């Protein structure tokens, strides 16, 4: 990379916005891939997503909450994640409202109508300031859009797609998922529904998840260029197991989706089966990534009591609605099934909201405003929801092994007993609970816990001695970088990042209505 672009305010790093024809078109993966490809070239690169809606979040070293996808993209860029990389995070609490996290700190709950009616436009200055700061301190910033830039009902208040691109004058590449079908129509329609000013920033397309002979696609790409005047900058092949921490889907990043993953052969004589209760408003389900990465560990999400019968470990994950999730467990018979497991000495692990549900009592005037609610009563813990959110990066020891994690919760737990302390939570019999997310990424601790689970479950399972979650994650990020390097027009991408929007991009009628 030649260095830096010059703007009126001084030296400014190059930029690119990765938009998508739809949600889940592959924006997060492509953004991470470009970041890793650039980092391998010695470019100082940072990821950026102006506004993210996700229940999967992460705590930075300065104690700021951001989307997990941006934290993983920062890892792809080989930089420390910061609040600048995701200034606005929306955490849904229902179908119609979300907690707004601004620069890493919660600032209140807003309905979707209230957010789009004015609050979103007010945040544009904050968003562009964060992007400008990143561009001052990096050679390049790769921005990720949200949903589709052609959501014409939301364009006036948009701060994450074309609104951001217009404000920062950065080129846009649109990603389309060909595996869904209709990718040519999606590319053309997305472009044609944008205003003339927005279209002037759309510099090209990227086809994602292609299967088969790419030469069969080339006539369509040529026709698309004739219709839009824009080049397709790459055709990325379909590859199993490619992905980073998901924003909303029930998927795990390493070794493919949990529901699609091919489990490695067990190191010992038997596999270990893990059932994760798919509670409403489930958050940070990426906690089980490290379990899915272990040879011989089979992870699946469940929503019926009978699906717990053959599980060696049941995990109650985090949730943005602890009381609602507790009601859901009881209504489906899962609560009773978990209680029976505990009585039989069969392992249960609760993380964050799951830990809170396992306690005796919950006092909640903050999240659900339900008042005092009885928990499952499987751990000697009382939980009181505080107005201030705990955001922390704790480190400690458990089962004789060092552990690191992060905390994101309003519930304050008072532990009144138990057989032993467990990561600021406790263990009672075969039931374990902690507020710490990410603890299972600590390899020695994860292996020690799995050995205890296998012993309690009576399984001849032995964890592999050499599984390194951090190394597997690096391998995954390198694969994303390889996708870009081997299947995208990297010279064209580099020109866009360095030189900005090319002149003369034609208007595709009819434009925005």
Short mmCIF file of N, CA and C in Angstrom, two decimals, residues 348-512:
data_model
loop_
_atom_site.label_atom_id
_atom_site.label_comp_id
_atom_site.label_asym_id
_atom_site.label_seq_id
_atom_site.Cartn_x
_atom_site.Cartn_y
_atom_site.Cartn_z
N UNK A 348 -24.72 -29.71 34.77
CA UNK A 348 -25.40 -28.55 34.21
C UNK A 348 -24.46 -27.36 34.38
N UNK A 349 -24.33 -26.53 33.35
CA UNK A 349 -23.50 -25.31 33.41
C UNK A 349 -24.34 -24.11 33.01
N UNK A 350 -24.39 -23.11 33.89
CA UNK A 350 -25.10 -21.87 33.57
C UNK A 350 -24.10 -20.73 33.40
N UNK A 351 -24.26 -19.97 32.31
CA UNK A 351 -23.36 -18.85 32.01
C UNK A 351 -24.18 -17.57 31.96
N UNK A 352 -23.79 -16.60 32.76
CA UNK A 352 -24.43 -15.28 32.82
C UNK A 352 -25.92 -15.42 33.11
N UNK A 353 -26.82 -15.12 32.15
CA UNK A 353 -28.24 -15.26 32.41
C UNK A 353 -28.61 -16.67 32.81
N UNK A 354 -27.92 -17.68 32.25
CA UNK A 354 -28.15 -19.06 32.64
C UNK A 354 -27.79 -19.31 34.09
N UNK A 355 -26.71 -18.69 34.56
CA UNK A 355 -26.30 -18.76 35.96
C UNK A 355 -27.37 -18.15 36.85
N UNK A 356 -27.90 -16.99 36.44
CA UNK A 356 -28.94 -16.32 37.22
C UNK A 356 -30.19 -17.19 37.35
N UNK A 357 -30.56 -17.86 36.26
CA UNK A 357 -31.76 -18.72 36.29
C UNK A 357 -31.60 -19.90 37.24
N UNK A 358 -30.37 -20.38 37.41
CA UNK A 358 -30.13 -21.52 38.27
C UNK A 358 -30.23 -21.17 39.76
N UNK A 359 -30.26 -19.88 40.09
CA UNK A 359 -30.30 -19.45 41.48
C UNK A 359 -31.66 -19.61 42.13
N UNK A 360 -31.74 -19.15 43.38
CA UNK A 360 -32.96 -19.32 44.17
C UNK A 360 -33.99 -18.22 43.91
N UNK A 361 -33.50 -16.98 43.75
CA UNK A 361 -34.40 -15.83 43.68
C UNK A 361 -33.81 -14.77 42.76
N UNK A 362 -34.70 -14.13 41.99
CA UNK A 362 -34.29 -13.03 41.11
C UNK A 362 -35.16 -11.82 41.43
N UNK A 363 -34.52 -10.71 41.72
CA UNK A 363 -35.23 -9.45 41.93
C UNK A 363 -34.93 -8.55 40.73
N UNK A 364 -35.93 -8.34 39.89
CA UNK A 364 -35.70 -7.62 38.64
C UNK A 364 -36.69 -6.49 38.44
N UNK A 365 -36.21 -5.27 38.71
CA UNK A 365 -36.98 -4.06 38.40
C UNK A 365 -36.33 -3.31 37.23
N UNK A 366 -35.39 -3.95 36.55
CA UNK A 366 -34.62 -3.28 35.50
C UNK A 366 -34.90 -3.87 34.13
N UNK A 367 -34.63 -5.16 33.97
CA UNK A 367 -34.73 -5.78 32.65
C UNK A 367 -36.16 -6.13 32.29
N UNK A 368 -36.81 -6.97 33.12
CA UNK A 368 -38.20 -7.36 32.85
C UNK A 368 -39.20 -6.56 33.67
N UNK A 369 -38.69 -5.93 34.76
CA UNK A 369 -39.55 -5.21 35.72
C UNK A 369 -40.61 -6.14 36.31
N UNK A 370 -40.23 -7.41 36.47
CA UNK A 370 -41.17 -8.42 36.98
C UNK A 370 -41.18 -8.51 38.49
N UNK A 371 -40.28 -7.77 39.16
CA UNK A 371 -40.22 -7.85 40.61
C UNK A 371 -39.48 -9.10 41.06
N UNK A 372 -39.96 -9.74 42.11
CA UNK A 372 -39.30 -10.92 42.66
C UNK A 372 -39.83 -12.19 42.00
N UNK A 373 -38.90 -12.98 41.48
CA UNK A 373 -39.26 -14.20 40.74
C UNK A 373 -38.41 -15.35 41.29
N UNK A 374 -39.02 -16.50 41.45
CA UNK A 374 -38.28 -17.68 41.90
C UNK A 374 -37.44 -18.24 40.76
N UNK A 375 -36.16 -18.55 41.07
CA UNK A 375 -35.31 -19.20 40.10
C UNK A 375 -35.50 -20.71 40.15
N UNK A 376 -34.61 -21.43 39.50
CA UNK A 376 -34.71 -22.89 39.46
C UNK A 376 -34.29 -23.52 40.78
N UNK A 377 -33.60 -22.76 41.65
CA UNK A 377 -33.25 -23.24 42.98
C UNK A 377 -32.18 -24.32 43.00
N UNK A 378 -31.33 -24.36 41.97
CA UNK A 378 -30.29 -25.39 41.90
C UNK A 378 -28.93 -24.88 42.36
N UNK A 379 -28.81 -23.57 42.58
CA UNK A 379 -27.58 -23.00 43.13
C UNK A 379 -27.96 -22.04 44.27
N UNK A 380 -27.14 -21.97 45.33
CA UNK A 380 -27.42 -21.08 46.45
C UNK A 380 -27.03 -19.64 46.11
N UNK A 381 -27.83 -19.03 45.25
CA UNK A 381 -27.52 -17.70 44.72
C UNK A 381 -28.79 -16.87 44.68
N UNK A 382 -28.66 -15.60 45.06
CA UNK A 382 -29.76 -14.63 44.90
C UNK A 382 -29.27 -13.52 43.99
N UNK A 383 -30.11 -13.13 43.06
CA UNK A 383 -29.71 -12.17 42.03
C UNK A 383 -30.59 -10.93 42.12
N UNK A 384 -29.94 -9.77 42.12
CA UNK A 384 -30.66 -8.49 42.08
C UNK A 384 -30.18 -7.72 40.86
N UNK A 385 -31.12 -7.29 40.03
CA UNK A 385 -30.76 -6.54 38.83
C UNK A 385 -30.49 -5.08 39.18
N UNK A 386 -29.32 -4.61 38.80
CA UNK A 386 -28.92 -3.22 39.05
C UNK A 386 -29.09 -2.39 37.78
N UNK A 387 -29.31 -1.10 37.94
CA UNK A 387 -29.47 -0.22 36.79
C UNK A 387 -28.17 -0.12 35.99
N UNK A 388 -27.04 -0.15 36.69
CA UNK A 388 -25.75 -0.03 36.02
C UNK A 388 -25.30 -1.41 35.55
N UNK A 389 -24.82 -1.47 34.32
CA UNK A 389 -24.37 -2.74 33.76
C UNK A 389 -22.92 -3.01 34.16
N UNK A 390 -22.64 -4.25 34.53
CA UNK A 390 -21.27 -4.67 34.80
C UNK A 390 -20.59 -5.03 33.49
N UNK A 391 -19.49 -4.36 33.20
CA UNK A 391 -18.66 -4.65 32.02
C UNK A 391 -17.24 -4.82 32.52
N UNK A 392 -16.70 -6.03 32.40
CA UNK A 392 -15.39 -6.31 32.99
C UNK A 392 -14.66 -7.39 32.21
N UNK A 393 -13.35 -7.46 32.43
CA UNK A 393 -12.50 -8.48 31.83
C UNK A 393 -11.76 -9.21 32.96
N UNK A 394 -12.42 -10.10 33.68
CA UNK A 394 -11.80 -10.75 34.83
C UNK A 394 -10.81 -11.84 34.40
N UNK A 395 -9.92 -12.15 35.32
CA UNK A 395 -8.99 -13.27 35.16
C UNK A 395 -8.84 -13.93 36.52
N UNK A 396 -8.64 -15.24 36.53
CA UNK A 396 -8.52 -15.94 37.79
C UNK A 396 -8.09 -17.37 37.57
N UNK A 397 -8.57 -18.24 38.46
CA UNK A 397 -8.20 -19.65 38.39
C UNK A 397 -9.40 -20.50 38.78
N UNK A 398 -9.55 -21.63 38.11
CA UNK A 398 -10.60 -22.59 38.46
C UNK A 398 -10.14 -23.97 38.05
N UNK A 399 -10.46 -24.96 38.86
CA UNK A 399 -10.07 -26.35 38.62
C UNK A 399 -8.56 -26.46 38.43
N UNK A 400 -7.84 -25.58 39.12
CA UNK A 400 -6.39 -25.61 39.07
C UNK A 400 -5.78 -25.04 37.82
N UNK A 401 -6.58 -24.34 37.01
CA UNK A 401 -6.09 -23.80 35.74
C UNK A 401 -6.37 -22.30 35.64
N UNK A 402 -5.51 -21.54 34.97
CA UNK A 402 -5.79 -20.11 34.76
C UNK A 402 -6.94 -19.92 33.78
N UNK A 403 -7.74 -18.88 34.05
CA UNK A 403 -8.92 -18.61 33.24
C UNK A 403 -9.04 -17.11 33.00
N UNK A 404 -9.41 -16.74 31.78
CA UNK A 404 -9.77 -15.35 31.46
C UNK A 404 -11.17 -15.34 30.89
N UNK A 405 -11.87 -14.23 31.08
CA UNK A 405 -13.21 -14.11 30.54
C UNK A 405 -13.64 -12.67 30.43
N UNK A 406 -14.93 -12.46 30.24
CA UNK A 406 -15.48 -11.10 30.23
C UNK A 406 -16.91 -11.16 30.75
N UNK A 407 -17.33 -10.06 31.37
CA UNK A 407 -18.65 -10.00 31.99
C UNK A 407 -19.49 -8.89 31.37
N UNK A 408 -20.77 -9.22 31.11
CA UNK A 408 -21.75 -8.26 30.57
C UNK A 408 -23.09 -8.59 31.22
N UNK A 409 -23.46 -7.88 32.28
CA UNK A 409 -24.72 -8.24 32.94
C UNK A 409 -25.18 -7.12 33.87
N UNK A 410 -26.50 -7.06 34.04
CA UNK A 410 -27.11 -6.16 35.02
C UNK A 410 -27.34 -6.88 36.35
N UNK A 411 -27.44 -8.21 36.31
CA UNK A 411 -27.72 -8.96 37.53
C UNK A 411 -26.51 -9.04 38.44
N UNK A 412 -26.71 -8.75 39.71
CA UNK A 412 -25.65 -8.85 40.72
C UNK A 412 -25.95 -10.08 41.57
N UNK A 413 -25.02 -11.03 41.59
CA UNK A 413 -25.25 -12.30 42.27
C UNK A 413 -24.66 -12.30 43.68
N UNK A 414 -25.47 -12.73 44.63
CA UNK A 414 -25.00 -12.97 45.99
C UNK A 414 -24.95 -14.48 46.21
N UNK A 415 -23.74 -15.02 46.32
CA UNK A 415 -23.56 -16.45 46.52
C UNK A 415 -23.59 -16.74 48.01
N UNK A 416 -24.50 -17.59 48.43
CA UNK A 416 -24.69 -17.83 49.88
C UNK A 416 -24.21 -19.20 50.33
N UNK A 417 -23.65 -19.98 49.43
CA UNK A 417 -23.17 -21.31 49.82
C UNK A 417 -22.57 -22.03 48.64
N UNK A 418 -22.73 -23.35 48.61
CA UNK A 418 -22.19 -24.15 47.53
C UNK A 418 -21.01 -24.98 47.97
N UNK A 419 -20.61 -25.90 47.12
CA UNK A 419 -19.50 -26.79 47.42
C UNK A 419 -18.15 -26.14 47.15
N UNK A 420 -18.09 -25.21 46.20
CA UNK A 420 -16.84 -24.50 45.93
C UNK A 420 -17.14 -23.26 45.10
N UNK A 421 -16.25 -22.28 45.19
CA UNK A 421 -16.36 -21.09 44.36
C UNK A 421 -15.98 -21.46 42.94
N UNK A 422 -16.61 -20.80 41.98
CA UNK A 422 -16.36 -21.12 40.58
C UNK A 422 -16.45 -19.84 39.75
N UNK A 423 -15.31 -19.24 39.44
CA UNK A 423 -15.26 -18.04 38.59
C UNK A 423 -16.25 -16.98 39.07
N UNK A 424 -16.14 -16.61 40.33
CA UNK A 424 -17.02 -15.63 40.98
C UNK A 424 -18.46 -16.11 41.10
N UNK A 425 -18.71 -17.34 40.69
CA UNK A 425 -20.00 -17.97 40.90
C UNK A 425 -19.81 -19.11 41.88
N UNK A 426 -20.43 -20.26 41.59
CA UNK A 426 -20.27 -21.39 42.51
C UNK A 426 -20.63 -22.70 41.83
N UNK A 427 -20.28 -23.78 42.51
CA UNK A 427 -20.71 -25.12 42.15
C UNK A 427 -21.46 -25.73 43.33
N UNK A 428 -22.57 -26.40 43.02
CA UNK A 428 -23.31 -27.15 44.03
C UNK A 428 -23.62 -28.52 43.42
N UNK A 429 -22.95 -29.55 43.90
CA UNK A 429 -23.10 -30.86 43.29
C UNK A 429 -22.56 -30.85 41.88
N UNK A 430 -23.38 -31.23 40.91
CA UNK A 430 -22.95 -31.25 39.50
C UNK A 430 -23.43 -30.02 38.73
N UNK A 431 -23.89 -29.00 39.47
CA UNK A 431 -24.40 -27.77 38.83
C UNK A 431 -23.38 -26.66 39.02
N UNK A 432 -23.00 -26.02 37.91
CA UNK A 432 -21.97 -24.98 37.91
C UNK A 432 -22.57 -23.69 37.37
N UNK A 433 -22.16 -22.55 37.91
CA UNK A 433 -22.67 -21.28 37.41
C UNK A 433 -21.67 -20.16 37.54
N UNK A 434 -21.60 -19.32 36.51
CA UNK A 434 -20.68 -18.17 36.49
C UNK A 434 -21.22 -17.09 35.58
N UNK A 435 -20.84 -15.85 35.86
CA UNK A 435 -21.16 -14.74 34.97
C UNK A 435 -20.13 -14.59 33.85
N UNK A 436 -19.04 -15.34 33.90
CA UNK A 436 -17.94 -15.13 32.97
C UNK A 436 -18.24 -15.74 31.60
N UNK A 437 -18.35 -14.89 30.58
CA UNK A 437 -18.34 -15.35 29.20
C UNK A 437 -16.90 -15.63 28.78
N UNK A 438 -16.74 -16.46 27.76
CA UNK A 438 -15.42 -16.66 27.17
C UNK A 438 -14.47 -17.53 27.97
N UNK A 439 -14.90 -18.02 29.13
CA UNK A 439 -13.98 -18.78 29.98
C UNK A 439 -13.54 -20.09 29.31
N UNK A 440 -14.41 -20.66 28.49
CA UNK A 440 -14.10 -21.94 27.86
C UNK A 440 -13.03 -21.83 26.79
N UNK A 441 -12.66 -20.61 26.43
CA UNK A 441 -11.55 -20.42 25.48
C UNK A 441 -10.20 -20.64 26.14
N UNK A 442 -10.15 -20.70 27.47
CA UNK A 442 -8.91 -21.01 28.19
C UNK A 442 -8.71 -22.53 28.14
N UNK A 443 -7.71 -22.97 27.38
CA UNK A 443 -7.58 -24.38 27.00
C UNK A 443 -7.47 -25.32 28.19
N UNK A 444 -6.57 -25.02 29.13
CA UNK A 444 -6.38 -25.91 30.28
C UNK A 444 -7.63 -26.03 31.11
N UNK A 445 -8.30 -24.91 31.35
CA UNK A 445 -9.54 -24.92 32.13
C UNK A 445 -10.62 -25.72 31.42
N UNK A 446 -10.76 -25.50 30.10
CA UNK A 446 -11.79 -26.22 29.34
C UNK A 446 -11.58 -27.73 29.44
N UNK A 447 -10.33 -28.16 29.30
CA UNK A 447 -10.04 -29.60 29.39
C UNK A 447 -10.35 -30.14 30.79
N UNK A 448 -10.00 -29.36 31.81
CA UNK A 448 -10.27 -29.80 33.19
C UNK A 448 -11.77 -29.92 33.43
N UNK A 449 -12.54 -28.95 32.94
CA UNK A 449 -14.00 -29.00 33.11
C UNK A 449 -14.58 -30.20 32.37
N UNK A 450 -14.12 -30.45 31.15
CA UNK A 450 -14.64 -31.58 30.38
C UNK A 450 -14.31 -32.92 31.05
N UNK A 451 -13.15 -32.99 31.69
CA UNK A 451 -12.82 -34.22 32.43
C UNK A 451 -13.78 -34.43 33.58
N UNK A 452 -14.12 -33.33 34.30
CA UNK A 452 -15.08 -33.44 35.41
C UNK A 452 -16.46 -33.84 34.88
N UNK A 453 -16.87 -33.23 33.78
CA UNK A 453 -18.17 -33.55 33.19
C UNK A 453 -18.22 -35.01 32.78
N UNK A 454 -17.16 -35.48 32.11
CA UNK A 454 -17.12 -36.87 31.66
C UNK A 454 -17.19 -37.83 32.85
N UNK A 455 -16.49 -37.48 33.93
CA UNK A 455 -16.51 -38.35 35.12
C UNK A 455 -17.91 -38.39 35.73
N UNK A 456 -18.56 -37.22 35.85
CA UNK A 456 -19.90 -37.17 36.42
C UNK A 456 -20.92 -37.88 35.52
N UNK A 457 -20.69 -37.79 34.20
CA UNK A 457 -21.63 -38.39 33.26
C UNK A 457 -21.34 -39.88 33.03
N UNK A 458 -20.23 -40.36 33.55
CA UNK A 458 -19.87 -41.76 33.35
C UNK A 458 -19.45 -42.08 31.94
N UNK A 459 -18.83 -41.11 31.26
CA UNK A 459 -18.39 -41.29 29.88
C UNK A 459 -16.88 -41.53 29.83
N UNK A 460 -16.45 -42.43 28.95
CA UNK A 460 -15.03 -42.67 28.73
C UNK A 460 -14.51 -41.68 27.69
N UNK A 461 -14.74 -40.41 28.00
CA UNK A 461 -14.29 -39.32 27.12
C UNK A 461 -13.02 -38.73 27.69
N UNK A 462 -12.05 -38.48 26.82
CA UNK A 462 -10.79 -37.86 27.23
C UNK A 462 -10.55 -36.67 26.31
N UNK A 463 -10.42 -35.45 26.85
CA UNK A 463 -10.15 -34.30 25.98
C UNK A 463 -8.79 -34.41 25.31
N UNK A 464 -8.72 -33.98 24.08
CA UNK A 464 -7.44 -33.99 23.36
C UNK A 464 -6.47 -33.06 24.09
N UNK A 465 -5.20 -33.44 24.18
CA UNK A 465 -4.26 -32.65 24.98
C UNK A 465 -3.73 -31.42 24.27
N UNK A 466 -4.01 -31.28 22.97
CA UNK A 466 -3.34 -30.24 22.20
C UNK A 466 -4.29 -29.28 21.48
N UNK A 467 -5.56 -29.32 21.79
CA UNK A 467 -6.49 -28.38 21.14
C UNK A 467 -6.24 -26.98 21.67
N UNK A 468 -5.88 -26.08 20.78
CA UNK A 468 -5.62 -24.68 21.15
C UNK A 468 -6.65 -23.81 20.45
N UNK A 469 -7.57 -23.27 21.22
CA UNK A 469 -8.66 -22.50 20.61
C UNK A 469 -8.13 -21.26 19.89
N UNK A 470 -7.16 -20.58 20.48
CA UNK A 470 -6.61 -19.37 19.85
C UNK A 470 -5.97 -19.71 18.50
N UNK A 471 -5.27 -20.85 18.43
CA UNK A 471 -4.63 -21.24 17.17
C UNK A 471 -5.69 -21.60 16.12
N UNK A 472 -6.76 -22.27 16.55
CA UNK A 472 -7.83 -22.60 15.61
C UNK A 472 -8.50 -21.34 15.07
N UNK A 473 -8.67 -20.35 15.93
CA UNK A 473 -9.27 -19.09 15.49
C UNK A 473 -8.35 -18.38 14.50
N UNK A 474 -7.05 -18.39 14.77
CA UNK A 474 -6.10 -17.79 13.84
C UNK A 474 -6.12 -18.51 12.49
N UNK A 475 -6.20 -19.82 12.54
CA UNK A 475 -6.28 -20.62 11.31
C UNK A 475 -7.52 -20.24 10.52
N UNK A 476 -8.64 -20.03 11.23
CA UNK A 476 -9.88 -19.64 10.58
C UNK A 476 -9.75 -18.27 9.93
N UNK A 477 -9.16 -17.34 10.62
CA UNK A 477 -8.99 -15.99 10.08
C UNK A 477 -8.05 -16.00 8.88
N UNK A 478 -7.04 -16.84 8.92
CA UNK A 478 -6.15 -16.96 7.76
C UNK A 478 -6.89 -17.53 6.56
N UNK A 479 -7.80 -18.45 6.81
CA UNK A 479 -8.60 -18.99 5.71
C UNK A 479 -9.45 -17.90 5.06
N UNK A 480 -9.97 -16.99 5.89
CA UNK A 480 -10.74 -15.87 5.34
C UNK A 480 -9.85 -14.96 4.51
N UNK A 481 -8.64 -14.70 5.00
CA UNK A 481 -7.70 -13.91 4.23
C UNK A 481 -7.33 -14.58 2.92
N UNK A 482 -7.17 -15.91 2.95
CA UNK A 482 -6.87 -16.66 1.73
C UNK A 482 -7.99 -16.52 0.71
N UNK A 483 -9.25 -16.54 1.18
CA UNK A 483 -10.39 -16.39 0.26
C UNK A 483 -10.28 -15.11 -0.55
N UNK A 484 -9.96 -14.01 0.14
CA UNK A 484 -9.84 -12.73 -0.54
C UNK A 484 -8.63 -12.73 -1.46
N UNK A 485 -7.51 -13.19 -0.95
CA UNK A 485 -6.27 -13.15 -1.73
C UNK A 485 -6.35 -14.00 -2.99
N UNK A 486 -7.04 -15.14 -2.89
CA UNK A 486 -7.06 -16.09 -4.01
C UNK A 486 -8.23 -15.91 -4.97
N UNK A 487 -9.32 -15.27 -4.52
CA UNK A 487 -10.52 -15.24 -5.35
C UNK A 487 -11.08 -13.85 -5.59
N UNK A 488 -10.48 -12.82 -5.04
CA UNK A 488 -10.93 -11.45 -5.28
C UNK A 488 -9.89 -10.71 -6.10
N UNK A 489 -10.33 -9.65 -6.77
CA UNK A 489 -9.41 -8.78 -7.51
C UNK A 489 -8.78 -7.84 -6.49
N UNK A 490 -7.69 -8.29 -5.89
CA UNK A 490 -7.09 -7.51 -4.81
C UNK A 490 -6.50 -6.20 -5.31
N UNK A 491 -6.04 -6.18 -6.55
CA UNK A 491 -5.50 -4.92 -7.09
C UNK A 491 -6.60 -3.87 -7.18
N UNK A 492 -7.80 -4.30 -7.61
CA UNK A 492 -8.92 -3.37 -7.71
C UNK A 492 -9.38 -2.93 -6.33
N UNK A 493 -9.42 -3.86 -5.37
CA UNK A 493 -9.80 -3.49 -4.00
C UNK A 493 -8.82 -2.48 -3.43
N UNK A 494 -7.53 -2.70 -3.67
CA UNK A 494 -6.51 -1.80 -3.15
C UNK A 494 -6.65 -0.40 -3.75
N UNK A 495 -6.98 -0.34 -5.04
CA UNK A 495 -7.17 0.98 -5.68
C UNK A 495 -8.34 1.71 -5.03
N UNK A 496 -9.42 0.98 -4.76
CA UNK A 496 -10.58 1.62 -4.12
C UNK A 496 -10.22 2.15 -2.74
N UNK A 497 -9.49 1.34 -1.97
CA UNK A 497 -9.12 1.75 -0.62
C UNK A 497 -8.20 2.96 -0.65
N UNK A 498 -7.24 2.96 -1.56
CA UNK A 498 -6.25 4.04 -1.60
C UNK A 498 -6.75 5.29 -2.30
N UNK A 499 -7.47 5.09 -3.42
CA UNK A 499 -7.80 6.23 -4.28
C UNK A 499 -9.23 6.70 -4.14
N UNK A 500 -10.06 5.91 -3.48
CA UNK A 500 -11.44 6.33 -3.29
C UNK A 500 -12.33 5.95 -4.46
N UNK A 501 -13.47 6.63 -4.55
CA UNK A 501 -14.50 6.30 -5.54
C UNK A 501 -14.02 6.66 -6.94
N UNK A 502 -14.08 5.74 -7.89
CA UNK A 502 -13.68 6.08 -9.26
C UNK A 502 -14.67 7.04 -9.91
N UNK A 503 -14.19 7.82 -10.83
CA UNK A 503 -15.06 8.76 -11.55
C UNK A 503 -15.86 8.02 -12.62
N UNK A 504 -16.99 8.61 -12.97
CA UNK A 504 -17.73 8.15 -14.13
C UNK A 504 -18.59 6.93 -13.93
N UNK A 505 -18.91 6.55 -12.71
CA UNK A 505 -19.81 5.42 -12.51
C UNK A 505 -21.21 5.81 -12.98
N UNK A 506 -21.81 5.04 -13.88
CA UNK A 506 -23.09 5.47 -14.47
C UNK A 506 -24.27 5.32 -13.53
N UNK A 507 -25.30 6.09 -13.78
CA UNK A 507 -26.55 6.00 -13.03
C UNK A 507 -27.40 4.88 -13.62
N UNK A 508 -27.98 4.06 -12.75
CA UNK A 508 -28.85 2.97 -13.17
C UNK A 508 -30.28 3.33 -12.78
N UNK A 509 -31.15 3.61 -13.76
CA UNK A 509 -32.52 3.99 -13.42
C UNK A 509 -33.30 2.80 -12.86
N UNK A 510 -34.33 3.07 -12.03
CA UNK A 510 -34.99 4.37 -11.85
C UNK A 510 -34.41 5.22 -10.73
N UNK A 511 -33.56 4.67 -9.87
CA UNK A 511 -33.09 5.41 -8.71
C UNK A 511 -34.09 5.34 -7.58
N UNK A 512 -33.75 6.00 -6.47
CA UNK A 512 -34.62 5.97 -5.29
C UNK A 512 -35.96 6.62 -5.60
#
